[in-house]
mmCIF file of C-alpha atoms and ligand atoms in Angstrom:
data_model
loop_
_atom_site.group_PDB
_atom_site.id
_atom_site.type_symbol
_atom_site.label_atom_id
_atom_site.label_comp_id
_atom_site.label_asym_id
_atom_site.label_seq_id
_atom_site.Cartn_x
_atom_site.Cartn_y
_atom_site.Cartn_z
ATOM 1 C CA MET A 6 -25.893 21.732 -19.849
ATOM 2 C CA PRO A 7 -24.410 24.751 -17.986
ATOM 3 C CA ARG A 8 -26.907 27.537 -17.289
ATOM 4 C CA ALA A 9 -26.159 31.227 -16.961
ATOM 5 C CA LEU A 10 -28.082 34.412 -16.212
ATOM 6 C CA HIS A 11 -27.422 37.125 -18.792
ATOM 7 C CA LEU A 12 -28.118 40.840 -18.413
ATOM 8 C CA ALA A 13 -31.098 41.483 -20.699
ATOM 9 C CA ALA A 14 -31.915 45.114 -19.825
ATOM 10 C CA ARG A 15 -30.565 48.021 -17.796
ATOM 11 C CA PRO A 16 -32.904 48.306 -14.804
ATOM 12 C CA ALA A 17 -35.083 51.293 -14.029
ATOM 13 C CA GLY A 18 -35.298 51.433 -10.236
ATOM 14 C CA THR A 19 -35.059 48.095 -8.440
ATOM 15 C CA PRO A 20 -33.900 45.220 -10.719
ATOM 16 C CA LYS A 21 -36.731 43.052 -12.116
ATOM 17 C CA ASP A 22 -36.771 39.412 -13.216
ATOM 18 C CA SER A 23 -37.113 40.615 -16.817
ATOM 19 C CA ASP A 24 -33.757 42.433 -16.578
ATOM 20 C CA PHE A 25 -32.182 38.970 -16.793
ATOM 21 C CA GLU A 26 -32.440 36.057 -19.169
ATOM 22 C CA THR A 27 -31.454 32.439 -18.470
ATOM 23 C CA ARG A 28 -29.535 30.702 -21.225
ATOM 24 C CA GLU A 29 -28.072 27.201 -21.595
ATOM 25 C CA ARG A 30 -24.922 26.396 -23.509
ATOM 26 C CA ALA A 31 -22.899 23.321 -24.359
ATOM 27 C CA ALA A 32 -19.846 22.772 -22.126
ATOM 28 C CA ALA A 33 -16.693 23.624 -24.126
ATOM 29 C CA PRO A 34 -13.535 21.463 -23.849
ATOM 30 C CA LEU A 35 -10.757 22.953 -21.684
ATOM 31 C CA GLU A 36 -7.624 24.507 -23.132
ATOM 32 C CA ASP A 37 -4.214 24.194 -21.471
ATOM 33 C CA GLY A 38 -4.100 26.325 -18.302
ATOM 34 C CA GLN A 39 -7.870 26.248 -17.804
ATOM 35 C CA PHE A 40 -9.987 24.585 -15.122
ATOM 36 C CA ARG A 41 -13.708 23.973 -14.756
ATOM 37 C CA VAL A 42 -15.621 24.859 -11.585
ATOM 38 C CA ALA A 43 -19.007 23.640 -10.370
ATOM 39 C CA VAL A 44 -20.161 26.916 -8.814
ATOM 40 C CA LYS A 45 -21.764 26.282 -5.389
ATOM 41 C CA PHE A 46 -22.466 29.760 -3.959
ATOM 42 C CA LEU A 47 -22.767 33.216 -5.479
ATOM 43 C CA SER A 48 -22.225 36.432 -3.574
ATOM 44 C CA ILE A 49 -25.020 38.991 -3.803
ATOM 45 C CA ASP A 50 -23.544 42.478 -3.630
ATOM 46 C CA PRO A 51 -25.536 45.728 -3.488
ATOM 47 C CA ALA A 52 -23.063 47.194 -6.002
ATOM 48 C CA MET A 53 -24.500 44.818 -8.618
ATOM 49 C CA ARG A 54 -27.190 47.429 -9.255
ATOM 50 C CA VAL A 55 -24.412 49.880 -10.164
ATOM 51 C CA TRP A 56 -22.667 47.321 -12.412
ATOM 52 C CA MET A 57 -25.983 46.768 -14.237
ATOM 53 C CA SER A 58 -26.352 50.470 -15.036
ATOM 54 C CA GLU A 59 -24.323 52.649 -17.376
ATOM 55 C CA ALA A 60 -22.927 54.629 -14.429
ATOM 56 C CA LYS A 61 -19.198 55.293 -14.322
ATOM 57 C CA SER A 62 -17.732 53.113 -11.606
ATOM 58 C CA TYR A 63 -14.560 51.262 -10.609
ATOM 59 C CA TRP A 64 -15.552 48.546 -13.103
ATOM 60 C CA PRO A 65 -17.131 49.046 -16.531
ATOM 61 C CA PRO A 66 -20.874 48.336 -16.832
ATOM 62 C CA VAL A 67 -21.801 44.721 -17.529
ATOM 63 C CA PRO A 68 -22.446 44.766 -21.308
ATOM 64 C CA LEU A 69 -26.036 43.962 -22.265
ATOM 65 C CA GLY A 70 -26.250 40.297 -23.217
ATOM 66 C CA ASP A 71 -23.212 39.268 -21.124
ATOM 67 C CA VAL A 72 -23.354 36.860 -18.197
ATOM 68 C CA MET A 73 -24.173 38.938 -15.084
ATOM 69 C CA ARG A 74 -21.034 39.687 -13.067
ATOM 70 C CA ALA A 75 -20.761 38.021 -9.642
ATOM 71 C CA GLN A 76 -18.201 36.568 -7.321
ATOM 72 C CA GLY A 77 -18.659 32.894 -6.626
ATOM 73 C CA ILE A 78 -17.100 29.886 -4.984
ATOM 74 C CA GLY A 79 -17.157 26.275 -6.050
ATOM 75 C CA GLU A 80 -15.241 23.047 -6.550
ATOM 76 C CA ILE A 81 -12.904 22.332 -9.427
ATOM 77 C CA THR A 82 -14.268 19.388 -11.419
ATOM 78 C CA GLU A 83 -11.752 19.261 -14.291
ATOM 79 C CA SER A 84 -8.361 20.905 -14.705
ATOM 80 C CA LYS A 85 -5.550 21.520 -17.151
ATOM 81 C CA ASN A 86 -3.835 23.865 -14.676
ATOM 82 C CA PRO A 87 -1.630 22.258 -11.975
ATOM 83 C CA LYS A 88 -2.147 25.212 -9.613
ATOM 84 C CA PHE A 89 -5.907 24.546 -9.617
ATOM 85 C CA PRO A 90 -6.316 20.790 -9.030
ATOM 86 C CA VAL A 91 -9.585 18.843 -9.176
ATOM 87 C CA GLY A 92 -11.424 18.793 -5.834
ATOM 88 C CA GLN A 93 -10.055 22.143 -4.656
ATOM 89 C CA TRP A 94 -12.431 24.942 -3.638
ATOM 90 C CA VAL A 95 -11.835 28.172 -5.477
ATOM 91 C CA SER A 96 -13.105 31.762 -5.293
ATOM 92 C CA ALA A 97 -13.314 33.837 -8.491
ATOM 93 C CA MET A 98 -15.461 36.266 -10.447
ATOM 94 C CA THR A 99 -17.443 33.332 -11.755
ATOM 95 C CA GLY A 100 -20.471 35.263 -13.013
ATOM 96 C CA VAL A 101 -24.055 34.167 -12.372
ATOM 97 C CA GLN A 102 -23.733 30.667 -13.799
ATOM 98 C CA ASP A 103 -23.505 27.151 -12.489
ATOM 99 C CA GLU A 104 -20.317 26.335 -14.369
ATOM 100 C CA TYR A 105 -17.261 28.568 -14.660
ATOM 101 C CA VAL A 106 -14.147 28.031 -16.740
ATOM 102 C CA GLY A 107 -11.116 29.998 -15.539
ATOM 103 C CA ASP A 108 -7.414 30.334 -16.261
ATOM 104 C CA GLY A 109 -6.415 31.331 -12.721
ATOM 105 C CA LYS A 110 -6.507 35.110 -13.182
ATOM 106 C CA GLY A 111 -8.232 36.623 -10.144
ATOM 107 C CA ALA A 112 -8.921 33.156 -8.711
ATOM 108 C CA HIS A 113 -7.859 31.942 -5.259
ATOM 109 C CA VAL A 114 -7.982 28.433 -3.872
ATOM 110 C CA PHE A 115 -9.040 28.002 -0.251
ATOM 111 C CA ASP A 116 -9.557 25.210 2.254
ATOM 112 C CA ALA A 117 -13.316 25.090 2.818
ATOM 113 C CA LYS A 118 -12.892 22.519 5.623
ATOM 114 C CA ARG A 119 -11.164 25.119 7.792
ATOM 115 C CA LEU A 120 -14.143 27.480 7.618
ATOM 116 C CA PRO A 121 -17.404 27.221 9.590
ATOM 117 C CA HIS A 122 -19.131 27.320 6.166
ATOM 118 C CA PRO A 123 -17.656 27.688 2.652
ATOM 119 C CA GLY A 124 -19.667 30.930 2.390
ATOM 120 C CA TRP A 125 -17.223 32.541 4.817
ATOM 121 C CA ALA A 126 -14.879 32.843 1.821
ATOM 122 C CA LEU A 127 -17.412 35.325 0.418
ATOM 123 C CA SER A 128 -18.210 37.027 3.729
ATOM 124 C CA VAL A 129 -16.249 37.185 7.000
ATOM 125 C CA PHE A 130 -12.924 36.137 5.406
ATOM 126 C CA GLY A 131 -13.900 37.358 1.936
ATOM 127 C CA ALA A 132 -14.619 40.709 0.323
ATOM 128 C CA THR A 133 -17.184 41.987 2.835
ATOM 129 C CA GLY A 134 -15.079 41.181 5.919
ATOM 130 C CA MET A 135 -12.026 42.728 4.309
ATOM 131 C CA THR A 136 -14.043 45.792 3.349
ATOM 132 C CA ALA A 137 -14.929 46.244 7.012
ATOM 133 C CA TYR A 138 -11.346 45.600 8.133
ATOM 134 C CA PHE A 139 -9.543 47.936 5.732
ATOM 135 C CA GLY A 140 -12.349 50.491 5.784
ATOM 136 C CA LEU A 141 -12.066 50.801 9.556
ATOM 137 C CA THR A 142 -8.319 50.489 10.006
ATOM 138 C CA ASP A 143 -6.919 52.142 6.878
ATOM 139 C CA ILE A 144 -9.569 54.680 5.836
ATOM 140 C CA GLY A 145 -11.198 55.211 9.247
ATOM 141 C CA GLN A 146 -7.957 55.056 11.258
ATOM 142 C CA ALA A 147 -10.115 53.650 14.068
ATOM 143 C CA LYS A 148 -8.457 53.696 17.474
ATOM 144 C CA ALA A 149 -9.129 52.176 20.878
ATOM 145 C CA GLY A 150 -11.236 54.477 23.034
ATOM 146 C CA GLU A 151 -13.041 56.144 20.131
ATOM 147 C CA VAL A 152 -16.731 56.281 19.199
ATOM 148 C CA LEU A 153 -17.830 54.344 16.091
ATOM 149 C CA VAL A 154 -21.180 54.383 14.298
ATOM 150 C CA VAL A 155 -21.929 51.806 11.587
ATOM 151 C CA SER A 156 -24.934 51.829 9.232
ATOM 152 C CA ALA A 157 -26.474 48.693 7.649
ATOM 153 C CA ALA A 158 -24.911 47.198 10.778
ATOM 154 C CA ALA A 159 -26.702 43.831 10.643
ATOM 155 C CA GLY A 160 -25.519 43.230 7.077
ATOM 156 C CA ALA A 161 -22.401 41.564 5.751
ATOM 157 C CA VAL A 162 -19.970 44.490 5.826
ATOM 158 C CA GLY A 163 -21.692 46.241 8.732
ATOM 159 C CA SER A 164 -21.741 43.230 11.067
ATOM 160 C CA SER A 165 -17.995 42.752 10.542
ATOM 161 C CA ALA A 166 -17.374 46.481 11.058
ATOM 162 C CA VAL A 167 -19.239 46.460 14.401
ATOM 163 C CA GLN A 168 -17.316 43.447 15.680
ATOM 164 C CA ILE A 169 -13.939 44.656 14.417
ATOM 165 C CA GLY A 170 -14.606 48.020 16.086
ATOM 166 C CA LYS A 171 -15.143 46.243 19.413
ATOM 167 C CA ALA A 172 -12.130 43.958 18.831
ATOM 168 C CA LEU A 173 -9.984 47.064 18.260
ATOM 169 C CA GLY A 174 -11.064 48.350 21.677
ATOM 170 C CA MET A 175 -13.292 51.184 20.543
ATOM 171 C CA LYS A 176 -15.109 52.673 23.518
ATOM 172 C CA THR A 177 -18.592 52.958 22.038
ATOM 173 C CA VAL A 178 -19.853 51.106 18.975
ATOM 174 C CA VAL A 179 -23.361 51.923 17.755
ATOM 175 C CA GLY A 180 -25.017 50.009 14.927
ATOM 176 C CA ILE A 181 -27.917 51.321 12.843
ATOM 177 C CA ALA A 182 -30.304 48.901 11.113
ATOM 178 C CA GLY A 183 -33.940 48.403 10.169
ATOM 179 C CA GLY A 184 -36.201 46.623 12.657
ATOM 180 C CA PRO A 185 -36.062 45.293 16.232
ATOM 181 C CA ASP A 186 -34.726 41.820 15.304
ATOM 182 C CA LYS A 187 -31.694 43.235 13.535
ATOM 183 C CA CYS A 188 -31.110 45.690 16.395
ATOM 184 C CA LYS A 189 -31.228 42.891 18.971
ATOM 185 C CA PHE A 190 -28.723 40.929 16.863
ATOM 186 C CA ILE A 191 -26.401 43.961 16.746
ATOM 187 C CA THR A 192 -26.245 44.310 20.535
ATOM 188 C CA ASP A 193 -26.748 40.729 21.738
ATOM 189 C CA THR A 194 -24.767 38.789 19.130
ATOM 190 C CA LEU A 195 -22.347 41.298 17.620
ATOM 191 C CA GLY A 196 -21.626 43.004 20.950
ATOM 192 C CA ALA A 197 -22.370 46.609 20.004
ATOM 193 C CA ASP A 198 -22.988 49.011 22.868
ATOM 194 C CA ALA A 199 -26.238 50.204 21.317
ATOM 195 C CA ALA A 200 -28.370 49.798 18.218
ATOM 196 C CA ILE A 201 -30.658 52.284 16.489
ATOM 197 C CA ASP A 202 -33.687 51.121 14.493
ATOM 198 C CA TYR A 203 -33.800 53.719 11.720
ATOM 199 C CA LYS A 204 -37.208 52.504 10.576
ATOM 200 C CA ASN A 205 -38.825 53.173 13.983
ATOM 201 C CA ASP A 206 -36.510 55.449 16.006
ATOM 202 C CA ASP A 207 -35.587 59.109 15.653
ATOM 203 C CA VAL A 208 -31.996 58.560 14.464
ATOM 204 C CA GLY A 209 -30.793 62.037 15.419
ATOM 205 C CA LYS A 210 -32.169 61.780 18.946
ATOM 206 C CA ALA A 211 -30.789 58.268 19.401
ATOM 207 C CA LEU A 212 -27.314 59.287 18.177
ATOM 208 C CA LYS A 213 -27.336 62.148 20.681
ATOM 209 C CA GLU A 214 -28.271 59.723 23.449
ATOM 210 C CA HIS A 215 -25.688 57.027 22.588
ATOM 211 C CA CYS A 216 -22.876 59.322 21.432
ATOM 212 C CA PRO A 217 -23.267 62.377 23.724
ATOM 213 C CA ASP A 218 -19.745 63.627 22.986
ATOM 214 C CA GLY A 219 -19.978 63.045 19.241
ATOM 215 C CA ILE A 220 -18.715 60.491 16.719
ATOM 216 C CA ASP A 221 -15.077 59.812 15.796
ATOM 217 C CA VAL A 222 -15.622 57.307 12.982
ATOM 218 C CA TYR A 223 -18.718 56.776 10.867
ATOM 219 C CA PHE A 224 -18.675 53.667 8.671
ATOM 220 C CA ASP A 225 -21.224 54.634 6.034
ATOM 221 C CA ASN A 226 -22.937 51.897 4.043
ATOM 222 C CA VAL A 227 -26.107 53.767 3.194
ATOM 223 C CA GLY A 228 -25.761 57.534 2.582
ATOM 224 C CA GLY A 229 -29.017 59.563 2.541
ATOM 225 C CA ASP A 230 -30.774 60.725 5.726
ATOM 226 C CA ILE A 231 -28.602 58.676 8.092
ATOM 227 C CA LEU A 232 -25.392 60.234 6.757
ATOM 228 C CA ASP A 233 -26.951 63.669 7.268
ATOM 229 C CA GLU A 234 -27.827 62.880 10.888
ATOM 230 C CA VAL A 235 -24.278 61.669 11.581
ATOM 231 C CA LEU A 236 -22.804 64.788 9.978
ATOM 232 C CA LYS A 237 -24.530 66.872 12.669
ATOM 233 C CA ARG A 238 -22.661 65.037 15.407
ATOM 234 C CA LEU A 239 -19.016 64.774 14.367
ATOM 235 C CA ARG A 240 -16.182 65.105 16.837
ATOM 236 C CA LEU A 241 -13.062 67.063 16.044
ATOM 237 C CA LYS A 242 -11.000 65.251 13.355
ATOM 238 C CA ALA A 243 -13.773 62.725 12.687
ATOM 239 C CA ARG A 244 -13.402 60.273 9.785
ATOM 240 C CA ILE A 245 -16.262 59.198 7.555
ATOM 241 C CA VAL A 246 -15.574 55.914 5.788
ATOM 242 C CA LEU A 247 -17.493 56.134 2.521
ATOM 243 C CA CYS A 248 -18.063 52.449 1.890
ATOM 244 C CA GLY A 249 -21.458 52.428 0.189
ATOM 245 C CA GLY A 250 -24.665 54.349 -0.371
ATOM 246 C CA ILE A 251 -27.329 51.685 -0.726
ATOM 247 C CA SER A 252 -30.161 54.156 -0.079
ATOM 248 C CA GLN A 253 -29.250 55.757 -3.423
ATOM 249 C CA TYR A 254 -28.464 52.763 -5.674
ATOM 250 C CA ASN A 255 -31.992 52.384 -7.081
ATOM 251 C CA ALA A 256 -32.674 56.130 -7.352
ATOM 252 C CA GLU A 257 -34.186 56.939 -10.727
ATOM 253 C CA GLY A 258 -33.302 60.623 -10.629
ATOM 254 C CA ALA A 259 -30.109 62.262 -9.412
ATOM 255 C CA THR A 260 -28.283 60.733 -6.466
ATOM 256 C CA ARG A 261 -28.874 62.714 -3.290
ATOM 257 C CA GLY A 262 -25.734 64.167 -1.732
ATOM 258 C CA PRO A 263 -25.161 65.010 1.938
ATOM 259 C CA ALA A 264 -26.912 68.251 2.918
ATOM 260 C CA ASN A 265 -24.996 68.744 6.178
ATOM 261 C CA TYR A 266 -21.477 68.454 4.775
ATOM 262 C CA LEU A 267 -20.434 71.915 5.954
ATOM 263 C CA SER A 268 -20.177 70.513 9.494
ATOM 264 C CA MET A 269 -16.990 68.839 8.258
ATOM 265 C CA ILE A 270 -15.301 72.234 8.090
ATOM 266 C CA SER A 271 -15.733 73.141 11.734
ATOM 267 C CA SER A 272 -15.017 69.594 12.900
ATOM 268 C CA ARG A 273 -11.966 69.373 10.574
ATOM 269 C CA ALA A 274 -13.368 66.047 9.453
ATOM 270 C CA ARG A 275 -12.401 63.822 6.538
ATOM 271 C CA MET A 276 -14.671 61.764 4.290
ATOM 272 C CA GLU A 277 -12.941 59.221 2.076
ATOM 273 C CA GLY A 278 -14.233 56.627 -0.333
ATOM 274 C CA PHE A 279 -12.492 53.362 -1.069
ATOM 275 C CA VAL A 280 -12.997 50.165 -3.050
ATOM 276 C CA ILE A 281 -11.920 46.832 -1.630
ATOM 277 C CA ILE A 282 -10.343 45.622 -4.878
ATOM 278 C CA ASP A 283 -7.465 48.034 -4.149
ATOM 279 C CA TYR A 284 -6.716 46.091 -0.955
ATOM 280 C CA MET A 285 -6.885 42.502 -2.149
ATOM 281 C CA HIS A 286 -3.074 42.263 -2.318
ATOM 282 C CA ARG A 287 -3.204 42.797 1.471
ATOM 283 C CA ALA A 288 -5.744 40.022 2.052
ATOM 284 C CA GLU A 289 -3.327 37.932 4.141
ATOM 285 C CA GLU A 290 -2.794 40.844 6.515
ATOM 286 C CA ALA A 291 -6.553 41.097 7.109
ATOM 287 C CA ILE A 292 -6.922 37.334 7.591
ATOM 288 C CA ALA A 293 -4.001 37.316 10.044
ATOM 289 C CA ALA A 294 -5.800 39.948 12.139
ATOM 290 C CA MET A 295 -9.311 38.524 11.820
ATOM 291 C CA ALA A 296 -8.654 34.771 12.239
ATOM 292 C CA PRO A 297 -7.723 35.058 15.950
ATOM 293 C CA TRP A 298 -10.808 37.214 16.582
ATOM 294 C CA ALA A 299 -12.974 34.588 14.878
ATOM 295 C CA ALA A 300 -11.307 31.782 16.859
ATOM 296 C CA ALA A 301 -11.987 33.714 20.081
ATOM 297 C CA GLY A 302 -15.660 34.175 19.166
ATOM 298 C CA LYS A 303 -15.257 37.934 18.655
ATOM 299 C CA LEU A 304 -15.991 37.777 14.935
ATOM 300 C CA LYS A 305 -19.122 35.898 13.950
ATOM 301 C CA GLY A 306 -20.730 35.515 10.574
ATOM 302 C CA LYS A 307 -24.359 35.210 9.582
ATOM 303 C CA LEU A 308 -25.347 33.899 6.162
ATOM 304 C CA ASP A 309 -28.677 34.252 4.394
ATOM 305 C CA VAL A 310 -28.929 31.655 1.638
ATOM 306 C CA VAL A 311 -31.455 31.612 -1.212
ATOM 307 C CA ASP A 312 -31.621 28.490 -3.405
ATOM 308 C CA GLY A 313 -31.291 28.342 -7.179
ATOM 309 C CA LEU A 314 -29.893 30.308 -10.101
ATOM 310 C CA ASP A 315 -33.395 31.381 -11.165
ATOM 311 C CA ASN A 316 -33.856 33.091 -7.812
ATOM 312 C CA PHE A 317 -30.845 35.353 -8.341
ATOM 313 C CA PRO A 318 -32.979 38.448 -9.181
ATOM 314 C CA ALA A 319 -35.184 37.894 -6.113
ATOM 315 C CA ALA A 320 -32.089 37.410 -3.931
ATOM 316 C CA LEU A 321 -30.638 40.639 -5.292
ATOM 317 C CA ARG A 322 -33.815 42.559 -4.450
ATOM 318 C CA ARG A 323 -33.564 41.329 -0.849
ATOM 319 C CA VAL A 324 -30.519 43.509 -0.111
ATOM 320 C CA TYR A 325 -32.342 46.668 -1.257
ATOM 321 C CA SER A 326 -35.496 45.949 0.753
ATOM 322 C CA GLY A 327 -33.544 44.805 3.817
ATOM 323 C CA ALA A 328 -35.139 41.334 3.659
ATOM 324 C CA ASN A 329 -31.674 39.770 3.932
ATOM 325 C CA PHE A 330 -30.428 39.071 7.435
ATOM 326 C CA GLY A 331 -26.689 38.468 7.077
ATOM 327 C CA LYS A 332 -24.530 37.977 4.000
ATOM 328 C CA GLN A 333 -26.841 37.241 1.054
ATOM 329 C CA LEU A 334 -25.764 34.212 -0.964
ATOM 330 C CA VAL A 335 -27.365 32.174 -3.718
ATOM 331 C CA LYS A 336 -26.803 28.428 -3.507
ATOM 332 C CA LEU A 337 -26.497 26.545 -6.776
ATOM 333 C CA THR A 338 -27.166 22.843 -7.002
HETATM 334 N N1 NAP B 415 -16.467 50.037 -0.956
HETATM 335 C C1 NAP B 415 -16.399 48.724 -1.148
HETATM 336 O O1 NAP B 415 -15.403 48.173 -1.613
HETATM 337 C C2 NAP B 415 -17.588 47.881 -0.776
HETATM 338 C C3 NAP B 415 -17.487 46.472 -0.743
HETATM 339 C C4 NAP B 415 -18.611 45.728 -0.363
HETATM 340 C C5 NAP B 415 -19.786 46.392 -0.030
HETATM 341 N N2 NAP B 415 -19.837 47.744 -0.093
HETATM 342 C C6 NAP B 415 -21.065 48.474 0.266
HETATM 343 O O2 NAP B 415 -21.350 48.176 1.621
HETATM 344 C C7 NAP B 415 -22.752 48.277 1.831
HETATM 345 C C8 NAP B 415 -23.275 47.006 2.494
HETATM 346 O O3 NAP B 415 -23.078 45.922 1.600
HETATM 347 P P1 NAP B 415 -23.329 44.420 2.081
HETATM 348 O O4 NAP B 415 -22.877 43.539 0.994
HETATM 349 O O5 NAP B 415 -22.759 44.256 3.425
HETATM 350 O O6 NAP B 415 -24.909 44.352 2.137
HETATM 351 P P2 NAP B 415 -25.823 44.052 3.419
HETATM 352 O O7 NAP B 415 -25.548 45.110 4.419
HETATM 353 O O8 NAP B 415 -25.658 42.646 3.818
HETATM 354 O O9 NAP B 415 -27.278 44.250 2.826
HETATM 355 C C9 NAP B 415 -27.727 45.524 2.510
HETATM 356 C C10 NAP B 415 -28.475 46.139 3.705
HETATM 357 O O10 NAP B 415 -28.617 47.530 3.456
HETATM 358 C C11 NAP B 415 -29.717 47.997 4.214
HETATM 359 N N3 NAP B 415 -30.462 48.974 3.418
HETATM 360 C C12 NAP B 415 -31.085 48.777 2.233
HETATM 361 N N4 NAP B 415 -31.668 49.907 1.811
HETATM 362 C C13 NAP B 415 -31.442 50.834 2.779
HETATM 363 C C14 NAP B 415 -31.792 52.202 2.943
HETATM 364 N N5 NAP B 415 -32.520 52.849 2.018
HETATM 365 N N6 NAP B 415 -31.383 52.846 4.051
HETATM 366 C C15 NAP B 415 -30.676 52.207 4.999
HETATM 367 N N7 NAP B 415 -30.286 50.911 4.897
HETATM 368 C C16 NAP B 415 -30.672 50.240 3.807
HETATM 369 C C17 NAP B 415 -30.581 46.781 4.549
HETATM 370 O O11 NAP B 415 -30.495 46.572 5.947
HETATM 371 P P3 NAP B 415 -31.636 47.141 6.949
HETATM 372 O O12 NAP B 415 -32.631 46.042 7.092
HETATM 373 O O13 NAP B 415 -30.864 47.454 8.151
HETATM 374 O O14 NAP B 415 -32.240 48.333 6.254
HETATM 375 C C18 NAP B 415 -29.897 45.627 3.838
HETATM 376 O O15 NAP B 415 -29.964 44.431 4.568
HETATM 377 C C19 NAP B 415 -23.378 48.551 0.462
HETATM 378 O O16 NAP B 415 -23.579 49.936 0.321
HETATM 379 C C20 NAP B 415 -22.297 48.081 -0.495
HETATM 380 O O17 NAP B 415 -22.388 48.686 -1.755
HETATM 381 C C21 NAP B 415 -18.765 48.499 -0.467
#
């Protein structure tokens, strides 16, 4: 019988196992236009914590009792929709469940054999890679010769942002992450010019050392203290790409805003938020740019896979503690 994880409670702080409830249901027969998917991998996204809360966001909160929202990929096992034939891999908002029935809305078929791993459809060539691509090019207006700083740089979005920055010919690309292993990965594997370990280094001092003339583009995944340090070192006409603020997602009180924002006046800087769903109609444009970089070894992906639907809450907690190393996925069997 298909199993699903339902939202049982709105979390206080970091999500707990008891915020979810596993339920089984009988598989319903398909209607015309529908197809059934055996879900193979689920994407873990830091924004899930926001979707679980009552906070106003780009999507409504997941209603209590509903299947937890998630993007997933899997193989079509039964179909009454000719555009979604049996055997095809598909990406959709499947929810946290091992079986998904769709009608094609918001679903995309893809050729898993052409990818290094099917999980690339949820990472490098999926939402996180596209977030990095459009965040840097469209919001950040990143140009060759400029200085780029990326936070959460060993993660899914951040690792793509670092590599895309280098592929675009940016002069200096600095990644910020927690711990020496992630920092080594950022320089040695992703090709950044420098990495800053925010858990052990003085971020302000290190930014001054690696970006002596200031920062043109800051790709912000975390907010908090790191954003404040970057704000002290903006170049004229700098752009801050407001992608995420993971340091604030589990805050139980008010979200902390940037203290040093007045520096944006003198540096004539711009800070702009964006949500990748607004760019999905341009997905082919991003793939056309990124596929040659991947083929040339300039765009690599790292996956971090946790097994089993029941481990979804634990997998979700990994992205807030920094235990994940690469794009966090849950594999369903
Ligand atoms: N705007 C959009 O459309 C969009 C789309 C996708 C993702 N995002 C955002 O992009 C960011 C990264 O998402 P992702 O999926 O790529 O996750 P990820 O980077 O693969 O994983 C999250 C990482 O955040 C870091 N982190 C956690 N707490 C932190 C803290 N307090 N301070 C600094 N770093 C912290 C951890 O790395 P360390 O070990 O380095 O601490 C962790 O590995 C998130 O903020 C997410 O919400 C936005």
